[in-house]
Structures are given as C-alpha cells and as structure tokens.
Amino acid sequence: MRLDKYLKVSRLIKRRTLAKEVCDKARVEINDRPAKASSNVKIGDKLAICFGQKIVSVKVEDIKENPRKEEAASLYTVIGEVPVPRDEKEEDAYLKGQ
C-alpha cells in the first residue's frame, strides 16, 4: 500500500493530501530512510513521522484498504514519541535528562 494512503487509513494523519505534503517535505521515514508518498508500506516496517513538536515512531502491524474507525488503531503499534528540541540549550538539557 502507498505510504500516503496508509497514513490516512490508519488515521495517523487525517487527510491523504496532507499525508502527501508531509512526505514531500521529507518528514516521514520508513526503516530509517526518507520516504516519498508513493513508497510501499509492508507489515513489519517502522515509520518515523515528524509532527511539529515531536517525532512519533510506529511499527506497521496490519494493512487494510478500508478499516473501520475502531480498527484503525490496530494497524500500528506506537514504539515511542520523542520531543523535537527547539534550540541547542533545550537539546543539551534533553540529552542530560533535565
């Protein structure tokens, strides 16, 4: 399945056009490599999505063309969320655990 469509049906991103724009700005990675909207997503892939203030990492668990709203969350597992530092001071504080 295309990456932009997967982001939409899994409800990680609300609209497919927005998912395409995010991919075009190189804010999505598949298995630690920048991905385009047309990239294929397979079960077991790890996605990293940069949302303004955080980076969300998820593992693809299932792929369905038209899942119900209740099934959307079962398509992936959240691995972690990391805040994006705004400047060097904040980055240093985060790395030191403060």
C-alpha positions as a printed Julia matrix, in Angstrom:
98×3 Matrix{Float64}:
   0.0    0.0    0.0
   1.21   3.53  -0.71
   2.6    5.4    2.27
   0.24   8.38   1.95
  -2.78   6.1    1.82
  -1.57   4.06   4.81
  -1.11   7.22   6.9
  -4.68   8.21   6.05
  -6.44   4.85   6.61
  -4.53   4.26   9.86
  -5.63   7.75  10.97
  -2.09   8.82  11.81
  -2.77  11.79   9.51
  -6.31  13.0    8.8
  -6.25  13.59   5.04
  -4.36  11.92   2.22
  -3.39  15.24   0.64
  -1.86  16.32   3.96
  -0.06  12.96   4.21
   1.37  13.54   0.71
   2.58  17.02   1.66
   4.27  15.7    4.82
   6.03  13.01   2.78
   7.12  15.53   0.14
   8.74  17.64   2.88
  10.83  14.59   3.94
   9.18  14.4    7.37
   8.42  10.66   7.14
  10.92   7.8    7.21
  10.45   4.11   6.55
  13.06   1.94   8.27
  15.31   4.97   8.9
  15.25   6.14   5.27
  13.4    9.19   3.93
  10.24   8.09   2.12
   8.13   9.53  -0.66
   4.34   9.4   -0.7
   4.45   6.64  -3.32
   6.72   4.36  -1.24
   5.32   0.92  -0.43
   4.49   0.09   3.19
   4.73  -3.54   4.32
   3.88  -5.3    7.57
   6.84  -5.0    9.94
   8.07  -1.64   8.6
   8.99   1.05  11.12
   7.73   4.55  10.37
   9.01   7.77  11.93
   6.73  10.78  11.43
   7.82  14.29  12.38
   4.87  16.27  13.75
   5.78  19.88  14.67
   6.97  19.34  18.26
   7.53  15.56  18.35
   8.65  12.56  16.33
   6.33   9.56  16.55
   7.71   6.09  15.75
   5.29   3.29  14.86
   5.53  -0.29  13.66
   3.16  -1.43  10.91
   1.13  -4.38  12.26
  -1.52  -4.79   9.56
  -2.61  -3.32   6.24
  -6.27  -2.94   5.29
  -7.79  -0.96   2.43
 -10.85   0.38   4.27
 -10.68  -0.27   8.02
 -13.4    0.93  10.36
 -12.66   3.72  12.79
 -12.33   1.22  15.63
  -9.89  -0.94  13.63
  -7.59   1.92  12.6
  -5.52   1.88  15.81
  -4.85  -1.85  15.41
  -2.98  -1.24  12.14
   0.1    0.01  14.0
   1.88  -0.05  17.36
   3.42   3.1   18.77
   7.09   2.45  19.53
   7.79   5.85  21.03
   7.45   9.61  20.94
  10.44  11.95  21.15
  10.13  15.72  21.58
  11.93  17.81  18.96
  14.38  20.24  20.61
  13.87  23.86  19.54
  17.44  25.06  20.12
  20.86  23.89  21.37
  20.15  24.69  25.05
  16.95  22.64  25.01
  18.71  19.82  23.16
  21.53  19.74  25.75
  19.02  19.73  28.62
  17.08  16.87  27.0
  20.23  14.8   26.45
  21.29  15.36  30.08
  17.86  14.26  31.29
  16.77  17.59  32.73
